[in-house]
XYZ file of C-alpha atoms in Angstrom:
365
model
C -20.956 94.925 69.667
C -23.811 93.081 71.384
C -26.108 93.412 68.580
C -23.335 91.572 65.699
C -22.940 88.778 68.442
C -27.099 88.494 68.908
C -26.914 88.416 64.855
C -24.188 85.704 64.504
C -26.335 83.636 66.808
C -29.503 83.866 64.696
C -27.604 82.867 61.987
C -25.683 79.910 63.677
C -29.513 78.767 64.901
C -31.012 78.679 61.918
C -27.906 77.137 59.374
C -28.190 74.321 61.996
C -31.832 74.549 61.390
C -31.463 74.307 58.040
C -29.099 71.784 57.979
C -30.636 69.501 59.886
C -34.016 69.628 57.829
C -32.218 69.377 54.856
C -30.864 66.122 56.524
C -34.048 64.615 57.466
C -35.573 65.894 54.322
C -32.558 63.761 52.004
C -33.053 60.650 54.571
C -37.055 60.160 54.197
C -36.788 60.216 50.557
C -37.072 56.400 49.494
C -33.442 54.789 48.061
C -33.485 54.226 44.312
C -33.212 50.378 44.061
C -31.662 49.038 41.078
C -31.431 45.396 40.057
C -28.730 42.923 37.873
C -30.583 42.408 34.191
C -30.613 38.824 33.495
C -31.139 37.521 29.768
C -33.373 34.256 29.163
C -31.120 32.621 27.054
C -31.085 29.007 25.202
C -28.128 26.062 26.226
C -28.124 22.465 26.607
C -28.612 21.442 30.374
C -27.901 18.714 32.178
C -29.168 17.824 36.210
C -26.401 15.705 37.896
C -25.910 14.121 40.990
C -22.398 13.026 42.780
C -21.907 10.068 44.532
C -18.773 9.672 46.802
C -17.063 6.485 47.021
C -13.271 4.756 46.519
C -11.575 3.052 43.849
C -10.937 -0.335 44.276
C -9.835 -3.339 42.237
C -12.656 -5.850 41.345
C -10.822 -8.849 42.157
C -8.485 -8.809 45.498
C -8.033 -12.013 47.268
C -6.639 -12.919 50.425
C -4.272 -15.687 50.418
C -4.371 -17.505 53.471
C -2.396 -21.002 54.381
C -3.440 -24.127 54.015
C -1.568 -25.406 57.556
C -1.429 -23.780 61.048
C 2.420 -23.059 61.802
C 4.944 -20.075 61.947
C 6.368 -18.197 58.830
C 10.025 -18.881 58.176
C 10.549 -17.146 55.023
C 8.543 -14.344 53.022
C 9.525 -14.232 49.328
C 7.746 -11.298 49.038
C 6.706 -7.518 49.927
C 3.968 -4.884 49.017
C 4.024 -3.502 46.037
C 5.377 -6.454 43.790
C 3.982 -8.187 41.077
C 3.239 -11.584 41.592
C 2.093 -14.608 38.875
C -0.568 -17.595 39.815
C 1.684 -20.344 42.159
C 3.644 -18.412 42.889
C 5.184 -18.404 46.066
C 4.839 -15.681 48.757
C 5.840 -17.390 52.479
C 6.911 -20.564 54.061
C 5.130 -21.694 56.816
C 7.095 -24.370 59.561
C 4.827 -26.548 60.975
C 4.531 -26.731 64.963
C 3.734 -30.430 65.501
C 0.672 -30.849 68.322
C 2.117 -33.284 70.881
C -0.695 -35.960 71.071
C -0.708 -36.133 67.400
C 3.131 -36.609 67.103
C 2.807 -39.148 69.304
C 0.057 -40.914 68.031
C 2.066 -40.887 64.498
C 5.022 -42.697 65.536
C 3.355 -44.991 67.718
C 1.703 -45.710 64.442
C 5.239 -46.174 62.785
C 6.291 -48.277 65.771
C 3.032 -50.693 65.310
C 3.682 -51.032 61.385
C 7.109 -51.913 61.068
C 6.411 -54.946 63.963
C 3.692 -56.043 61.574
C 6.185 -55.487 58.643
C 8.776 -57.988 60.116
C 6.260 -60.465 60.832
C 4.466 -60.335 57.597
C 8.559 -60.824 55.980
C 8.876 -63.657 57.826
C 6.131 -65.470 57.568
C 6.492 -64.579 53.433
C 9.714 -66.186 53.826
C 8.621 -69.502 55.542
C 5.267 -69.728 52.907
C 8.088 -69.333 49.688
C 10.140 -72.001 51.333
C 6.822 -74.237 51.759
C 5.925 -73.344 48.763
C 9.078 -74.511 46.553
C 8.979 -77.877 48.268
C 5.480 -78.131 47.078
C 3.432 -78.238 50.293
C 1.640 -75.601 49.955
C -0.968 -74.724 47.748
C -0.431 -71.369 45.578
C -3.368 -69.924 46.825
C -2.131 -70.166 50.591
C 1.019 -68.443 49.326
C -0.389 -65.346 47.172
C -1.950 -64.811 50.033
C 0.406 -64.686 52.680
C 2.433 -62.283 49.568
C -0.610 -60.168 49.836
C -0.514 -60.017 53.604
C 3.071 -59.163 53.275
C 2.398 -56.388 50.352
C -0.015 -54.572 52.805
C 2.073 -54.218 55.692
C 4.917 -52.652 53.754
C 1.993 -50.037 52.739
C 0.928 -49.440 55.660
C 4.407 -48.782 57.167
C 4.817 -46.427 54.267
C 2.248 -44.857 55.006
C 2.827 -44.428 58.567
C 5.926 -42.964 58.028
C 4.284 -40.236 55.469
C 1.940 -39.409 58.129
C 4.845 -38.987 60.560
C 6.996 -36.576 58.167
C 3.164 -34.669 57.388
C 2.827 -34.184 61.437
C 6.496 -32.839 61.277
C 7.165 -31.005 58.253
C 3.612 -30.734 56.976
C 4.453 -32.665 53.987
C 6.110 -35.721 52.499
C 9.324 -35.734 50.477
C 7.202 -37.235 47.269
C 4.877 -34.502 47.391
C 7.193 -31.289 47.183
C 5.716 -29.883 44.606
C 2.253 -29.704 46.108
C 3.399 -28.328 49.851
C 0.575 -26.687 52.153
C 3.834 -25.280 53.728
C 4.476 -23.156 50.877
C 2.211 -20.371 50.371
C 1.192 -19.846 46.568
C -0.783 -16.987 45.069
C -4.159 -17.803 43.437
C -3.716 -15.096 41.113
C -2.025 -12.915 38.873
C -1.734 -9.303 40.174
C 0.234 -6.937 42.762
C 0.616 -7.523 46.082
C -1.056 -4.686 48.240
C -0.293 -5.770 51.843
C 1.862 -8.179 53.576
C 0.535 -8.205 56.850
C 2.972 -11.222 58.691
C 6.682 -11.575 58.976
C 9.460 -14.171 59.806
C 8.209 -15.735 63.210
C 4.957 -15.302 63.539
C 2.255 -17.443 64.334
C -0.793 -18.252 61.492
C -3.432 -20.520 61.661
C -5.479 -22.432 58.707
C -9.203 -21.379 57.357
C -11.251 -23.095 59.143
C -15.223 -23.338 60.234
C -14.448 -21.100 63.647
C -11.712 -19.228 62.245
C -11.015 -17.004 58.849
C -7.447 -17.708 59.302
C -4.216 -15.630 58.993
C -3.709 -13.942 55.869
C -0.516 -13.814 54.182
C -1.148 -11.366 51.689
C -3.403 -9.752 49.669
C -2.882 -9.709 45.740
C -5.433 -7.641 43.515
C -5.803 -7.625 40.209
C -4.677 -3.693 39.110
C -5.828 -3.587 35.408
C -9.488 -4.064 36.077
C -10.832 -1.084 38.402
C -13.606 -0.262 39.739
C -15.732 2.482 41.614
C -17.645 1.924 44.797
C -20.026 4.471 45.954
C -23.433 5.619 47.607
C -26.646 7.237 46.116
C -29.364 8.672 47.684
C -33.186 7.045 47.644
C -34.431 10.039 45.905
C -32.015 9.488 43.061
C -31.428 6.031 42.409
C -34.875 5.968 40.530
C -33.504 7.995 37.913
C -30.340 6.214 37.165
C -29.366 2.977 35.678
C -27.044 0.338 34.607
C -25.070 1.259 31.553
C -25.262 5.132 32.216
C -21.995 7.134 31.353
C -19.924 8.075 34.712
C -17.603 10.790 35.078
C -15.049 9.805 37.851
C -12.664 12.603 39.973
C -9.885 11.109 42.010
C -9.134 13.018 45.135
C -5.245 12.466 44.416
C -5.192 13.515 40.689
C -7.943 16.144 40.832
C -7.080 17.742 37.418
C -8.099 14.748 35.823
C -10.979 12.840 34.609
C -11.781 9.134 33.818
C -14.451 7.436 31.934
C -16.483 4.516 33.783
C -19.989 2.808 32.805
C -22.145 2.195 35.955
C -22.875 -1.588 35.829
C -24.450 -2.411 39.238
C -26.910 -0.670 41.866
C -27.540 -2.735 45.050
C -31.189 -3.929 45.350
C -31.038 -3.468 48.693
C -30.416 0.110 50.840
C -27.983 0.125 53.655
C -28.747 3.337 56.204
C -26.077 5.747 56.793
C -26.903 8.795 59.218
C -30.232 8.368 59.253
C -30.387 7.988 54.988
C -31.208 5.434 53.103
C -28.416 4.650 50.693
C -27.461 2.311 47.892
C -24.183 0.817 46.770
C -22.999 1.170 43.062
C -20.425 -0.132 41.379
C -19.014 1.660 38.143
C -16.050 0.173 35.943
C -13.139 2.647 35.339
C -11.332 3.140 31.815
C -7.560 4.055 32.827
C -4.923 4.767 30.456
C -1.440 2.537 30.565
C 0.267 5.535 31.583
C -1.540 6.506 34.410
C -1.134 4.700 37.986
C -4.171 4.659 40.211
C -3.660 3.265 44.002
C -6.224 0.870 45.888
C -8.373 2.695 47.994
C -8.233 6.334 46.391
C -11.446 8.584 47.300
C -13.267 9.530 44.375
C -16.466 10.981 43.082
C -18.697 9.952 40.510
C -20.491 12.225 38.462
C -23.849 10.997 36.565
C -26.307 13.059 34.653
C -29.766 12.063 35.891
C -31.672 14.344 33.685
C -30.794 16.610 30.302
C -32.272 18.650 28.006
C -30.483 20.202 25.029
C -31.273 23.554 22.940
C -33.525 24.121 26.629
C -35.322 27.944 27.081
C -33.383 29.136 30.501
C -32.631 31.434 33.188
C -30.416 32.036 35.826
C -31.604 30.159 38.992
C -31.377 33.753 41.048
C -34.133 34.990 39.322
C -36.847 32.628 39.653
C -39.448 33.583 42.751
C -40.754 30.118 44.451
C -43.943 30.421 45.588
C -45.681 27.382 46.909
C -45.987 24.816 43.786
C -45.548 27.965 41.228
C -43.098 30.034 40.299
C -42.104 33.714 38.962
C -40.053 35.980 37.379
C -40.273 40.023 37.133
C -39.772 41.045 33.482
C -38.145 44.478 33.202
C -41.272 46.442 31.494
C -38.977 49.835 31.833
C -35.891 51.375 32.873
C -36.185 54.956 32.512
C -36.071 56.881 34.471
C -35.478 54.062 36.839
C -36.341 49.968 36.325
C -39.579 48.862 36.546
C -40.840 45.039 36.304
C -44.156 43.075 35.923
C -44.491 40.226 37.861
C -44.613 36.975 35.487
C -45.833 33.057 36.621
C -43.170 29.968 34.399
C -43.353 27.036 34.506
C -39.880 25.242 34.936
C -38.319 22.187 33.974
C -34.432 20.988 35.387
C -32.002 22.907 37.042
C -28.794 22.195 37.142
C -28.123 24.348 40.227
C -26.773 27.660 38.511
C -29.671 27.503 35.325
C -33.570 26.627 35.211
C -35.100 25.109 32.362
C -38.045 27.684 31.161
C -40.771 25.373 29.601
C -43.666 28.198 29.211
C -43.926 31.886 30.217
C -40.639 33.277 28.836
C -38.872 33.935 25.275
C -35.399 33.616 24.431
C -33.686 37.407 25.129
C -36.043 38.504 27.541
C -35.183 40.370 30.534
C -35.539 39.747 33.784
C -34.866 40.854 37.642
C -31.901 39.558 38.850
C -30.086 40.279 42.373
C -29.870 44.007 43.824
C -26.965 45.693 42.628
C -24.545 46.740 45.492
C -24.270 49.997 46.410
């Protein structure tokens, strides 16, 4: 009995023995390494760069008033369609004190000088039917009489301006009444019914009553980078991708790039301006975000291959060509020399053929 348990032990000792060098013996054998086979293959490319941005319409005014006063109507809301003179708000005018009084002292001081020029027109006709006067003294005195009535015509004009901020004659061409200086659609309506608004003037930009924009002609404005505005230019085809219709694409032709950089986060950046071809049917809102796509370099029929394989070494670069793959892949170590990349495929402009393999990323095990 003792000697079948010292037996069993042997044999436990060395199966673990055995086991474990078997073990060690599987685990410092190298791993067989295979790669992804990548074909050098010939497409048209194309290297493009997006520039972010809005839409926006190329002409949107701001209609402010033409007198300082508070709105009493508002003919109109966002969203409307409005023609040129037409009229949007009605401003009441807030006479200043000092001027109202100045105005009808000057009404008070007119129609004295009225009366007296009447009556001394009456006693110069009356002198001047009897025949002692000459007609020069009386044309005259008519004269005299003629200006005062203008002038207290006038003074009472400038009293009904200081009121009402216009005269009854003159209706048609009231500061008071707010008028659009374009066709278009109104975007914003900032003021109401009893609020204050001031004129444009040298220390102020004045209130604005609305803001009408002309939605047929649209336009993109965006940013590019320093180290791509050199290879872009006016008249270049733009590809533009609105953030609220993002299954969609619209045609624009890039017709300005500021002269001048503005920084933004520590980049310098310039403006561009691209106009948009929209269809009738489609309905695109002031200040959508947007992206415009432009192709800053292409090459068509170009030799290529997939981005992953190319090796970056200093200025060159290399590929491994598959040489064999029995039993087990085996490369050769190739310099190219590359032309654009469009981020996903390099151009191959020596070193490669079209079909050849190459190493791609390590398979997964």
């Amino acid at each position: 009995m003792k000697k079948f348990i010292k037996i069993t032990a042997i044999i436990l000792v060395a199966a673990v023995f055995i086991g474990t060098f078997a073990f060690l013996y599987q685990k410092s054998k190298p791993e067989k390494v295979s790669y992804q086979i990548l074909k050098v293959t010939t497409k048209d490319l194309k290297q493009t760069t997006v520039a972010t941005g809005k839409i926006e319409p190329r002409d949107e005014v701001e209609i402010k008033p033409q007198i300082s006063g508070i709105i009493s109507e508002v003919y109109k809301e966002a969203g409307q369609t409005v023609r040129k003179g037409e009229v949007i708000a009605k401003v009441k005018v807030i006479p200043e004190l000092g001027t109202l009084n100045s105005a009808e002292s000057r009404v008070r001081l007119a129609e004295m000088n009225g009366k007296q020029a009447e009556t001394n027109l009456q006693r110069m006709e009356k002198l001047y039917n009897d025949k002692l006067v000459s007609s020069e003294e009386y044309e005259q005195t008519l004269l005299a009489a003629q200006q005062a009535r203008e002038e207290l015509q006038a003074a009472k004009d400038n009293l009904e301006i200081v009121k009402e901020g216009i005269t009854k004659n003159s209706e048609s061409f009231s500061s008071t009444l707010i008028r659009s200086t374009i066709d278009g659609l109104i975007l914003d309506v900032p003021i109401k019914v009893g609020n204050s608004v001031i004129m444009s003037n040298t220390f102020n930009d004045g209130t604005t009553i609305a803001t009408v924009a002309d939605m047929s002609d649209l336009i993109f404005r965006g940013n590019v980078d320093e180290t791509e505005v050199g290879r872009i230019h006016e008249g270049i085809p733009v590809k533009i991708t609105l953030g609220a219709l993002q299954n969609m694409k619209f045609d624009a032709t890039l017709e300005y790039i500021s002269p001048k950089s503005t920084e933004n986060n520590g980049a310098n950046q310039f403006e561009i301006k691209a106009a948009i071809n929209v269809p009738d049917s489609i309905t695109i809102r002031s200040g959508y975000s947007a992206n415009a796509e432009m192709v800053l370099q292409h090459a068509d029929n170009a030799l290529t291959v997939p981005e992953s394989a190319v090796e970056f070494s200093g200025d060159s670069t290399f590929v491994y060509i598959l040489t064999d793959s029995v039993p087990e892949q085996k490369f050769e170590r190739r310099q190219i020399v590359t032309g654009i990349s469009d981020g996903i495929n390099t151009e191959v402009k020596e070193g490669l053929k079209e079909n050849d393999a190459v190493r791609g990323l390590k398979n997964e095990k």
